[in-house]
CSV table of C-alpha atoms and ligand atoms in Angstrom, one decimal:
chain,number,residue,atom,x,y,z
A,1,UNK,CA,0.0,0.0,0.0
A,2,UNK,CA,1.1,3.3,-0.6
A,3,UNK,CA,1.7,5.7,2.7
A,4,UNK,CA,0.7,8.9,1.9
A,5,UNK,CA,1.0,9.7,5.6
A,6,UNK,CA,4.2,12.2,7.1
A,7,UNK,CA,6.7,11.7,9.0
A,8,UNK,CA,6.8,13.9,12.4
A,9,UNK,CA,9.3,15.4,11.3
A,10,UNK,CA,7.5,16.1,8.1
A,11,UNK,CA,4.7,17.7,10.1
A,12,UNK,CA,7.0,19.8,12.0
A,13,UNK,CA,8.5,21.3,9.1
A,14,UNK,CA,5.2,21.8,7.3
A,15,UNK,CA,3.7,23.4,10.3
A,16,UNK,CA,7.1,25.8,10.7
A,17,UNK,CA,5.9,26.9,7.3
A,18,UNK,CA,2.1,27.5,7.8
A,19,UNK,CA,3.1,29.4,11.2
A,20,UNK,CA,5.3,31.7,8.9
A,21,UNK,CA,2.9,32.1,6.3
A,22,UNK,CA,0.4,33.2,9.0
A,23,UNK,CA,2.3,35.4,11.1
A,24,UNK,CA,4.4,37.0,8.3
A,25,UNK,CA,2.8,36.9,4.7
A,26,UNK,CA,-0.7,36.6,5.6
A,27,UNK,CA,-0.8,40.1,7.5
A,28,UNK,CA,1.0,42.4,4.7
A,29,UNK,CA,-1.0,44.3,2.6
A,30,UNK,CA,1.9,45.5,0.9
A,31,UNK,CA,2.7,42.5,-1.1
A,32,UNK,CA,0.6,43.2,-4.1
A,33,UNK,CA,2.0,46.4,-5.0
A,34,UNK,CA,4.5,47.1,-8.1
A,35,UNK,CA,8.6,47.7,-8.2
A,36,UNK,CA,8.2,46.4,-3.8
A,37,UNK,CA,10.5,43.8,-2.8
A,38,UNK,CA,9.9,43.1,0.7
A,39,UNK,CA,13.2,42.1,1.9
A,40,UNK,CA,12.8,42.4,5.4
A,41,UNK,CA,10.3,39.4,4.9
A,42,UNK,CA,13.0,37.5,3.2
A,43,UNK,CA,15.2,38.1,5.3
A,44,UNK,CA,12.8,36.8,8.0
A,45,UNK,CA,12.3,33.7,6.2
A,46,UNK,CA,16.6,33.0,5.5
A,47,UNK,CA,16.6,33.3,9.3
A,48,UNK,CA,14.2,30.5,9.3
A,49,UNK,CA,16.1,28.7,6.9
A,50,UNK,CA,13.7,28.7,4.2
A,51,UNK,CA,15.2,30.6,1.6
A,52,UNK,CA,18.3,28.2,1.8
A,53,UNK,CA,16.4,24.8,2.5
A,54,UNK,CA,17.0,23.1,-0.8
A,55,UNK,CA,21.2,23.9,-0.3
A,56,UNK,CA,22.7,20.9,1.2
A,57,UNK,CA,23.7,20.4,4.8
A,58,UNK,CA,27.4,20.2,3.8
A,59,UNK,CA,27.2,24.2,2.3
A,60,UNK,CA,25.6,25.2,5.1
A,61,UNK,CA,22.0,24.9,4.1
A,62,UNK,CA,19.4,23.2,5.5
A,63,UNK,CA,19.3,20.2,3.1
A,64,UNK,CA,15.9,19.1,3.2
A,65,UNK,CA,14.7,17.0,0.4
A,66,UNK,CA,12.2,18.3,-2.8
A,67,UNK,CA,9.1,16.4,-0.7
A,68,UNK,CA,10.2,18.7,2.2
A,69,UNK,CA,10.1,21.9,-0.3
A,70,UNK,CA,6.9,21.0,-1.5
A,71,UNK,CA,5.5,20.9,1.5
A,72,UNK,CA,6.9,24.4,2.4
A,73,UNK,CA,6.4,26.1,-1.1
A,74,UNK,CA,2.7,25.4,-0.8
A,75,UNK,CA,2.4,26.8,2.8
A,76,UNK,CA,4.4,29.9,1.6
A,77,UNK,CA,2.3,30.1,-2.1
A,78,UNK,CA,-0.9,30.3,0.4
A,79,UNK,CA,0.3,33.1,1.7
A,80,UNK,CA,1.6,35.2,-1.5
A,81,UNK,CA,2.8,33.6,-4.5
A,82,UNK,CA,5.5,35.7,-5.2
A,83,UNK,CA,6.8,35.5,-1.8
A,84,UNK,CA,6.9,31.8,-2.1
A,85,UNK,CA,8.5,32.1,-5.9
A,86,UNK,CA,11.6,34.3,-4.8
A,87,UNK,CA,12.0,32.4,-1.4
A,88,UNK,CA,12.5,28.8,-2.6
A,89,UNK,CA,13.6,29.9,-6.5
A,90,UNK,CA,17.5,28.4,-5.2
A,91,UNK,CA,15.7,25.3,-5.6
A,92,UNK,CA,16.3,26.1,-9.2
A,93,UNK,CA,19.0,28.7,-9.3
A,94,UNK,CA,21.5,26.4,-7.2
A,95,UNK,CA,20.9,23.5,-9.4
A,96,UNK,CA,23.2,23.6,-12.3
A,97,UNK,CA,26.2,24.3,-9.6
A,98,UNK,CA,25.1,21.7,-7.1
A,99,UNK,CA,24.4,18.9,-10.0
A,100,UNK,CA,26.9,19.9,-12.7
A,101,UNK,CA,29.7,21.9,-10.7
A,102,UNK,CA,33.2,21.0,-8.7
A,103,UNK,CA,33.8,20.8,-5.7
A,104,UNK,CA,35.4,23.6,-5.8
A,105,UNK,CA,32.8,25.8,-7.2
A,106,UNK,CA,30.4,24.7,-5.4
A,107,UNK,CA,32.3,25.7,-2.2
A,108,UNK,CA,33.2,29.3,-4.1
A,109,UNK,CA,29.3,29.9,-5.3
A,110,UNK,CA,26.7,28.2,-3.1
A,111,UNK,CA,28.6,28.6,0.6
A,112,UNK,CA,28.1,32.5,0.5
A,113,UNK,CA,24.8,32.1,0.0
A,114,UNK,CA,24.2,30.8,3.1
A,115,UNK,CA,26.4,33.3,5.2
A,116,UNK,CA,23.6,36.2,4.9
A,117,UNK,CA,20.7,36.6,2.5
A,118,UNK,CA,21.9,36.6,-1.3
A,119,UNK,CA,19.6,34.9,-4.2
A,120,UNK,CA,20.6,33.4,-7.4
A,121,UNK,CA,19.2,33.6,-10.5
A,122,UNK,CA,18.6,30.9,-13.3
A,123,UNK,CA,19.2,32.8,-16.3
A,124,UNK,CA,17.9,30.8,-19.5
A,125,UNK,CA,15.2,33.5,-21.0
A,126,UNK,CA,15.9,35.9,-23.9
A,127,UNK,CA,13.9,38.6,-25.3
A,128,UNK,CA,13.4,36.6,-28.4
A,129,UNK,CA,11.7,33.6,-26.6
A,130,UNK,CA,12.9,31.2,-24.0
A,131,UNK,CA,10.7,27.8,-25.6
A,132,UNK,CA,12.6,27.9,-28.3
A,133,UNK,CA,16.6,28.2,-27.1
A,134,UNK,CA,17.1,24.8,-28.4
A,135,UNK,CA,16.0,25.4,-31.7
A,136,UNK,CA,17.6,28.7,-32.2
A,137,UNK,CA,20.7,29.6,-31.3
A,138,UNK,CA,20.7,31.7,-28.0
A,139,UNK,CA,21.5,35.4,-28.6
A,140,UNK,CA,23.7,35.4,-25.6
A,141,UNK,CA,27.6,34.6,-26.7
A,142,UNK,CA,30.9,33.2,-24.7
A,143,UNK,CA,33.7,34.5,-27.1
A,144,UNK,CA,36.3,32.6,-26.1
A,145,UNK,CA,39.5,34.4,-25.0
A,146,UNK,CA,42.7,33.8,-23.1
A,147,UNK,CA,41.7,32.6,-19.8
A,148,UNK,CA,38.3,32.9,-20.4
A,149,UNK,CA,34.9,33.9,-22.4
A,150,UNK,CA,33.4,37.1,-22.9
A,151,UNK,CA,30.0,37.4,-22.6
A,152,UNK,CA,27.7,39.3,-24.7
A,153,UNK,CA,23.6,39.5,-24.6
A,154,UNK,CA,20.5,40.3,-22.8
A,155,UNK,CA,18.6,37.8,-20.1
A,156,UNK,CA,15.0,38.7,-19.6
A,157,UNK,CA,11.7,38.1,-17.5
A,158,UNK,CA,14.5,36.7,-14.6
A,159,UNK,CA,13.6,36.1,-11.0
A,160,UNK,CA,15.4,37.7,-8.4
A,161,UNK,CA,17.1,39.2,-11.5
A,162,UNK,CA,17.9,42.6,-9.2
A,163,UNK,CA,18.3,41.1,-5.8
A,164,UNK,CA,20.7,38.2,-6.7
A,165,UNK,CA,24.2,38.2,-6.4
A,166,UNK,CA,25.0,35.4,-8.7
A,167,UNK,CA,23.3,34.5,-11.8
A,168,UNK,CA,23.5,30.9,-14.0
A,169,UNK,CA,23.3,32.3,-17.6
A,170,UNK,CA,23.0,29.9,-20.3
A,171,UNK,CA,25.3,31.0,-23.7
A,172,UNK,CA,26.2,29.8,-26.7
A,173,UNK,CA,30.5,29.9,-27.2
A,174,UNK,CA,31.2,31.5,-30.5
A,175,UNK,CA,32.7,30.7,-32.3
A,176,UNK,CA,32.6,26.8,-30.7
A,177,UNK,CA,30.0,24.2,-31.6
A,178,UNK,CA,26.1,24.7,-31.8
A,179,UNK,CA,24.1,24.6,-28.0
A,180,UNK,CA,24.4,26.1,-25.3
A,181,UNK,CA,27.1,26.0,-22.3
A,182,UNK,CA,26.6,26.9,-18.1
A,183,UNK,CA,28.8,29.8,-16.7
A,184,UNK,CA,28.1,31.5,-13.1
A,185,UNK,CA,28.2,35.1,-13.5
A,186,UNK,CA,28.3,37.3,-10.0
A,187,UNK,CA,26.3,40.4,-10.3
A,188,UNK,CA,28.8,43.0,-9.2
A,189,UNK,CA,31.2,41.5,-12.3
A,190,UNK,CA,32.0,44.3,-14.9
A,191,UNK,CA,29.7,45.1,-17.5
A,192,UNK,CA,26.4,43.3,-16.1
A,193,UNK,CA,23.6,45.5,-15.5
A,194,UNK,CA,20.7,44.3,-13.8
A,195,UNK,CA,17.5,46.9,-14.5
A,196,UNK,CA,15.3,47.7,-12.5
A,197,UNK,CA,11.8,45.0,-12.1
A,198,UNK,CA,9.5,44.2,-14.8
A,199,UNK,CA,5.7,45.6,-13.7
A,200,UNK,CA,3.8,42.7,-13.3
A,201,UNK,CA,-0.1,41.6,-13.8
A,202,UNK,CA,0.7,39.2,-10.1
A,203,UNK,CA,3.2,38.0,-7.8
A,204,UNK,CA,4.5,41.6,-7.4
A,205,UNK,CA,6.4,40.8,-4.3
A,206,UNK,CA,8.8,38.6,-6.4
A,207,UNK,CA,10.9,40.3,-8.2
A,208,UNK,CA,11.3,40.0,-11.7
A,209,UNK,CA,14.1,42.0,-14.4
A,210,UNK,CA,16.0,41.7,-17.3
A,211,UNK,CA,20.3,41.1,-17.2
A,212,UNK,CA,22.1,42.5,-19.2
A,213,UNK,CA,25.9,41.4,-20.2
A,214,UNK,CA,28.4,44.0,-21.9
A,215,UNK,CA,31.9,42.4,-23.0
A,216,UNK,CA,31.9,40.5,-19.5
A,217,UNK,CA,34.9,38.6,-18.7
A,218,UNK,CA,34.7,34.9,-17.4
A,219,UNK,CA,37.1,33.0,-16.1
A,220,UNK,CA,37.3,29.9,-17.2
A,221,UNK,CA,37.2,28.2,-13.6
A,222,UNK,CA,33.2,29.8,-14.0
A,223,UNK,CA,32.4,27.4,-16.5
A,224,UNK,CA,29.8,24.9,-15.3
A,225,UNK,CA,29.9,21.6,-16.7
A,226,UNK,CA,31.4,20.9,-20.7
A,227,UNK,CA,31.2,22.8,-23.5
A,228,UNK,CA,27.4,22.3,-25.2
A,229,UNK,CA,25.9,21.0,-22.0
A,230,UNK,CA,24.3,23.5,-21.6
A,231,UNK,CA,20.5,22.2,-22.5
A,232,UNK,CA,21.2,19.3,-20.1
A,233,UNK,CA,22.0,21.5,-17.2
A,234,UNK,CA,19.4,23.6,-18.0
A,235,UNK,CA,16.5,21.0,-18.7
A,236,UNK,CA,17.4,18.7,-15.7
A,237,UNK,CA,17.1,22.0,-13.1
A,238,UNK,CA,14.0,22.4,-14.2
A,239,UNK,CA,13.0,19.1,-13.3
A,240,UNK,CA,12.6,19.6,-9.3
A,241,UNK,CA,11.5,23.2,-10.0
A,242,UNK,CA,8.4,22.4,-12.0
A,243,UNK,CA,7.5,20.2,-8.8
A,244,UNK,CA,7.7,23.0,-6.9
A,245,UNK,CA,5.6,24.7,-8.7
A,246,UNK,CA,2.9,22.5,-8.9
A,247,UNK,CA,3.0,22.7,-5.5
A,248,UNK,CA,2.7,26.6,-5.3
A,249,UNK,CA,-0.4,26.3,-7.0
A,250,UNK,CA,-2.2,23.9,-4.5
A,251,UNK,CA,-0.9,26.8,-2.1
A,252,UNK,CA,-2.8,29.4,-4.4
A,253,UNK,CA,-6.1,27.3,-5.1
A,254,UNK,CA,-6.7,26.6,-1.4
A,255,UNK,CA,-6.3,29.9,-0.1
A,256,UNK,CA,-8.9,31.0,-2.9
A,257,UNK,CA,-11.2,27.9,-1.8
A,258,UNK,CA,-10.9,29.3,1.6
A,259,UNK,CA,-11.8,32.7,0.4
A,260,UNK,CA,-15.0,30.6,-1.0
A,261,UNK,CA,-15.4,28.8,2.2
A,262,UNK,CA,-15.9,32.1,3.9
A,263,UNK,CA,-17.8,34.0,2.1
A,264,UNK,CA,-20.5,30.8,1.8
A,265,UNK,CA,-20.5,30.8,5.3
A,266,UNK,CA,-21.2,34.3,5.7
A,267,UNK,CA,-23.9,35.6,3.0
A,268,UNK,CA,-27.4,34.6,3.2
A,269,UNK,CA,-29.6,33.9,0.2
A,270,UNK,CA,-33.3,34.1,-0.3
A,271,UNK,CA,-34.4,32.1,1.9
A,272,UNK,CA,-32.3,33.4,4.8
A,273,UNK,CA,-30.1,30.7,4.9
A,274,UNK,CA,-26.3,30.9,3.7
A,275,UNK,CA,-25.2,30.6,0.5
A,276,UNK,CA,-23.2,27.6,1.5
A,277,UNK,CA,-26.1,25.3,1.9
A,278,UNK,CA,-27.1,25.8,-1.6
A,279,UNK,CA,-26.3,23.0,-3.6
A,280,UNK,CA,-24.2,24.5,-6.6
A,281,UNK,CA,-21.8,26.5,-4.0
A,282,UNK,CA,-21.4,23.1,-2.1
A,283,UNK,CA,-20.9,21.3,-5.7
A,284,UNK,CA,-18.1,24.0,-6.6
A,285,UNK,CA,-16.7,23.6,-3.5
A,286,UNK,CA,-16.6,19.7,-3.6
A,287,UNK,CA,-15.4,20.2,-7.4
A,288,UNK,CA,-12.5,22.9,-6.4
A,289,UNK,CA,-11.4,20.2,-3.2
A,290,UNK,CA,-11.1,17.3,-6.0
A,291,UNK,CA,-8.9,19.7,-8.2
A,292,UNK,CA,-6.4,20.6,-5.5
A,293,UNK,CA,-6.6,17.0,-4.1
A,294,UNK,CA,-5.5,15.6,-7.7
A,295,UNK,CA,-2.7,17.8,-8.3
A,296,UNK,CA,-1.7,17.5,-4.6
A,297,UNK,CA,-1.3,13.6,-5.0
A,298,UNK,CA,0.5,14.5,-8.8
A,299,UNK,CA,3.0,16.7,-7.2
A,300,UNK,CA,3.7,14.5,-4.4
A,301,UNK,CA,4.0,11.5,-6.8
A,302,UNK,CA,6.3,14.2,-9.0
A,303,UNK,CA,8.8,14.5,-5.9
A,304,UNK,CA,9.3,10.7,-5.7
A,305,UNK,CA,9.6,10.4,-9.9
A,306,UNK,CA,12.0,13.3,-9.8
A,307,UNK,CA,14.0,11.8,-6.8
A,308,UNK,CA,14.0,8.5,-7.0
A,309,UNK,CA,12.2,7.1,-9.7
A,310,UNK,CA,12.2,6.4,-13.5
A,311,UNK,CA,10.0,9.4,-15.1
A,312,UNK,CA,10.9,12.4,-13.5
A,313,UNK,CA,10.6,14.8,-17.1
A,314,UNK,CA,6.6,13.1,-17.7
A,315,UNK,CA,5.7,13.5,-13.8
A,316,UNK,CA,7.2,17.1,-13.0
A,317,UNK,CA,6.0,18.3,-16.6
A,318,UNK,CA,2.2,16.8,-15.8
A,319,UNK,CA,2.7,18.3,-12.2
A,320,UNK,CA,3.2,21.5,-13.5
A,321,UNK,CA,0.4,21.6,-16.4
A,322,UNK,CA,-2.3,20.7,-14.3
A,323,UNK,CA,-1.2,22.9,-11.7
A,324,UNK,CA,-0.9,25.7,-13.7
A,325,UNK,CA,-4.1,25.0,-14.9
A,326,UNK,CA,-5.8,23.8,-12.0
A,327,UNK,CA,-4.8,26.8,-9.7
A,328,UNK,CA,-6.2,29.2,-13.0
A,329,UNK,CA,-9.5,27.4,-13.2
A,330,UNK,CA,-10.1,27.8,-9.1
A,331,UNK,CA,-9.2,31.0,-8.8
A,332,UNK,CA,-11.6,32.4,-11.6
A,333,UNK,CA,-14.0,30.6,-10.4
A,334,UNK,CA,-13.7,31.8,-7.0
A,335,UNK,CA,-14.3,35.0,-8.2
A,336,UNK,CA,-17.8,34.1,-10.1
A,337,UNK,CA,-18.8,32.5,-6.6
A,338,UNK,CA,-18.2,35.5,-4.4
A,339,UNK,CA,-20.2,37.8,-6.9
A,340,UNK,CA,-19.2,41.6,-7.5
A,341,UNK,CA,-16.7,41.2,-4.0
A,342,UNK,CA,-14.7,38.6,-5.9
A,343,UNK,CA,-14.6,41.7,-8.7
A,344,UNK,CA,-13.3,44.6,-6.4
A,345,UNK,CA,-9.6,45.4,-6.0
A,346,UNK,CA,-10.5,45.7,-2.4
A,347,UNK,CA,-10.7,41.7,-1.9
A,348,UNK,CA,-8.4,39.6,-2.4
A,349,UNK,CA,-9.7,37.0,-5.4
A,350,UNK,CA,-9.0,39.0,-8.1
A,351,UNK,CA,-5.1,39.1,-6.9
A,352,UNK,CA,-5.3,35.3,-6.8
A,353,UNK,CA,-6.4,35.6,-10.6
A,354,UNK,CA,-3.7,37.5,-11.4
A,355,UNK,CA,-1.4,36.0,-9.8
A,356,UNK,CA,-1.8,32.5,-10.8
A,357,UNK,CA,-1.8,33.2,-14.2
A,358,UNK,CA,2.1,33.2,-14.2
A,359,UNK,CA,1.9,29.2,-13.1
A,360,UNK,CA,0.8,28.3,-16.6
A,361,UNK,CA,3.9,30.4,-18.2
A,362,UNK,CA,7.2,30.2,-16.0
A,363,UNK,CA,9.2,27.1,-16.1
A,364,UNK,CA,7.8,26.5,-19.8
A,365,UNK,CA,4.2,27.2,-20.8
A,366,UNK,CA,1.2,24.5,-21.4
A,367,UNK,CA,2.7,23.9,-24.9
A,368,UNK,CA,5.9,23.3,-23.6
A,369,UNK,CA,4.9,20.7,-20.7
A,370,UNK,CA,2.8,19.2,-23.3
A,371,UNK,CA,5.6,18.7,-25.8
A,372,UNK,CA,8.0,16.9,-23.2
A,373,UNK,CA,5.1,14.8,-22.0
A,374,UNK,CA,4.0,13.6,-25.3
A,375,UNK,CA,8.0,12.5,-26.2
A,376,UNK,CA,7.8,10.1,-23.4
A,377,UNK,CA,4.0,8.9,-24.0
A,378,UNK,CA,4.0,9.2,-27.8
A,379,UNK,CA,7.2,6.2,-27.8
A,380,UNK,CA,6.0,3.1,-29.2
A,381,UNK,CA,8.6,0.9,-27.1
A,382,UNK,CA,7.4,-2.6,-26.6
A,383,UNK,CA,3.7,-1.8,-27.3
A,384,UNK,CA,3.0,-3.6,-30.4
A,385,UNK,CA,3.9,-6.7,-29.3
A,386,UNK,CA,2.6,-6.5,-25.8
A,387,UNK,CA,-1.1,-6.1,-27.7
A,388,UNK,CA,-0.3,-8.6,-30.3
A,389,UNK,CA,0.0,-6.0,-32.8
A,390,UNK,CA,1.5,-6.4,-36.1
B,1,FAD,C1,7.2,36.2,-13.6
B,1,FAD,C2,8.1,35.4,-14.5
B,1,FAD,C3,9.3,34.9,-13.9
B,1,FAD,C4,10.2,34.2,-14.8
B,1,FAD,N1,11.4,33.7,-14.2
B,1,FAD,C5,12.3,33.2,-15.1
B,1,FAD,C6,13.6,32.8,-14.6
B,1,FAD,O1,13.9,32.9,-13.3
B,1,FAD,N2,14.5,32.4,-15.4
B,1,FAD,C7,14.3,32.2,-16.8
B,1,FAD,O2,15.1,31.8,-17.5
B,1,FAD,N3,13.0,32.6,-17.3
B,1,FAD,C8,12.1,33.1,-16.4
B,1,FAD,N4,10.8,33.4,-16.9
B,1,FAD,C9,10.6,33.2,-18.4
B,1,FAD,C10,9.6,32.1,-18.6
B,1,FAD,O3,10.2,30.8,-18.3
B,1,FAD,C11,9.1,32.2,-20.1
B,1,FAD,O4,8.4,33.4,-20.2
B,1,FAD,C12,8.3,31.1,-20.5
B,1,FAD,O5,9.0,29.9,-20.6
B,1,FAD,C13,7.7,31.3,-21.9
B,1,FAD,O6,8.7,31.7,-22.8
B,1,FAD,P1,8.6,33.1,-23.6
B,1,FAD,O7,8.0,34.1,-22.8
B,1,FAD,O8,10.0,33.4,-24.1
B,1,FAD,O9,7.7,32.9,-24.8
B,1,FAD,P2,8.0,32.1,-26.1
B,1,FAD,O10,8.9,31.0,-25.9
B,1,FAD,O11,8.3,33.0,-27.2
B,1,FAD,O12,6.6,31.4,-26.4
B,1,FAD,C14,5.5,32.3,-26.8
B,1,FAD,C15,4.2,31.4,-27.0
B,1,FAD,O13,4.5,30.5,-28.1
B,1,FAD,C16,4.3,29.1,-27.6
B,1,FAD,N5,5.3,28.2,-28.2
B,1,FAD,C17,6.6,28.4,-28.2
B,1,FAD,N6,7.2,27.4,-28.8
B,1,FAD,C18,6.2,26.5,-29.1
B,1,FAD,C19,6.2,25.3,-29.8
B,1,FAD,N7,7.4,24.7,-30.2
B,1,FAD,N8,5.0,24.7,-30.0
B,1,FAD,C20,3.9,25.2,-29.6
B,1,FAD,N9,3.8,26.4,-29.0
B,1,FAD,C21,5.0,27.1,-28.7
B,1,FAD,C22,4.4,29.2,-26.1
B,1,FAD,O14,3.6,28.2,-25.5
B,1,FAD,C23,3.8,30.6,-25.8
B,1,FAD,O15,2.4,30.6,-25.8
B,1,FAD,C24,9.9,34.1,-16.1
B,1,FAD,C25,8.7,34.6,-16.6
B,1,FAD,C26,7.8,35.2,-15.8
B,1,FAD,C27,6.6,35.8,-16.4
């Protein structure tokens, strides 16, 4: 049988993260507001070891595993999604050093980050689309030089973009051979420019910019992994990430359900009697609990595929397309079922809306999860014969 139950320790950690969401996102009203980066709330939550709970224990993080940062990332996402994106994005940022790097670097890049609060960026997007870096070649250049590349191009639509202090930027050496190749870039090195953050439709409190690169120098000692493996280092980060956001929008659909649950509770109809006793609240209520019960078990099924088992891109892809999707279709909704209030700026529905929408573009859009799921579903393998199939 399959034990979906936790561990204690599980439950502790989970509840460490509720308590903060409670005590320290759910109370600001300042989270939804353009060009704001809260940091004194990040730097609450790296005190708490959040912000550095996917480093491992040897770099001075907290090492806790992807099921662990699911639990948290939904917890935090219930609070404000962009709090939750900025606070666990080293999931993603950290990955290409910790999976692809040396010893060495990984001492040099990932140890300061646990000294104080610093982020790191996961810089893959270009202006000219980020789908299709594999089947164009990326308009960010390594020119390779004595000791060295120099880098030339323009990152956009990057988390943490202005706040981090070292970014993964994914180039292609030319002249060298076609792809794309890892190098860490720090913020402060000569000729990057990090402008200021994008204005957003949601998830303000995360912030958001472009990089850009001006004849930067890197060493070669910066290079992550070979020549050309790029795509690798990039696709296989993106793996865990796209967990943890399927688990951000649980976060996002249940406080919206909540919202629901309220609001049902608290508005008579007609007949005097509230609005949740009326059969098609209860039946969008029972139908929104199903939806974030599915992609709750998909996620949690995505953290063992990604971890442990054998189809980590179809399970973290399918995580992260129905979340995306699921958290869209709840959220709306939500906003139908509390009438004209769900409407008004004043509550808070129409920020979920807004908000969510980014779950079904970042970390690859529908299409995108839909193309890497149907490359591992669409293979014929041993199928004819298994149905007797000429
Ligand atoms: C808030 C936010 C934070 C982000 N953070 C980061 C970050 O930290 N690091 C980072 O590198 N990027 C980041 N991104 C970028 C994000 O990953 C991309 O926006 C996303 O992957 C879509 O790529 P694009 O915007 O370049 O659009 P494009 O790739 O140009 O795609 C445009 C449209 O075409 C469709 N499309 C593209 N190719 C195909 C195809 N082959 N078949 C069918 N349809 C296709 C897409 O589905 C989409 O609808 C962030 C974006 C946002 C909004």
């Amino acid at each position: 049988m399959v034990d979906f139950s936790l561990t204690d320790e599980q439950l502790r950690w989970r509840s460490r993260a509720r308590e903060f969401a409670a005590k320290h996102i759910l109370p600001r009203t300042d989270l939804d507001t353009h060009g704001h980066f809260p940091r004194d709330l990040y730097e609450q939550a790296f005190r708490e070891g959040f912000v550095t709970a996917a480093i491992p224990k040897e770099y001075g993080g907290g090492g806790k595993s992807l099921f662990d940062l699911v639990l948290a990332a939904e917890e935090f996402a219930y609070g404000d999604l962009g709090v939750a994106t900025s606070t666990f994005l080293m999931l993603l940022a950290t990955r290409a050093i910790l999976g692809f790097g040396t010893d060495e670097q990984k001492e040099r890049f990932i140890r300061p980050l646990t000294k104080e609060l610093r982020f790191a960026s996961h810089a893959w997007s270009e202006p000219e689309g980020s789908s299709n870096m594999l089947g164009r070649p990326a308009t960010t250049t390594a020119r390779p030089v004595d000791g060295g590349f120099v880098l030339n191009g323009t990152k956009s639509t990057i988390s943490n973009a202005t706040v981090a202090s070292i970014y993964s930027v994914f180039a292609r050496v030319d002249p060298g051979p076609p792809g794309l190749t890892c190098f860490v870039v720090p913020r402060d090195a000569k000729g990057v420019e990090a402008t200021n953050p994008y204005r957003k439709m949601g998830q303000r409190a995360g912030d958001t910019g472009q990089v850009v690169f001006k004849d930067v120098f890197v060493p070669a000692g910066d290079q992550i992994g070979k020549i050309g493996q790029g795509a690798q280092i990039g696709l296989r980060s993106l793996r865990p990430s796209r967990v943890g956001v399927a688990a951000m929008s649980v976060g996002v659909a249940r406080r919206a359900r909540d919202l629901a649950k309220l609001f049902g509770h608290s508005r008579l109809i007609g007949d005097g009697n509230p609005l949740i006793q009326q059969q098609d609240f209860r039946f969008r209520l029972a139908e929104i609990e199903t939806d974030i019960e599915m992609v709750r078990a998909l996620t949690w099924r995505a953290c063992w595929e990604v971890s442990s088992g054998p189809e980590a891109t179809k399970f973290s892809s399918a995580a992260k397309l129905a979340g995306g999707n699921m958290a869209s279709r709840v959220t709306n909704g939500v906003v139908e079922m509390l009438g004209a209030s769900g409407y008004l700026e004043s509550g808070l529905a129409e920020k979920l809306v807004r908000d969510s929408k980014v779950l079904q573009i970042y970390e690859g859009t529908g299409a995108i999860q839909k193309m890497l799921i149907a490359d591992t579903v669409g293979r014929l393998g041993s199928l004819r014969s298994e149905l007797g199939a000429k």
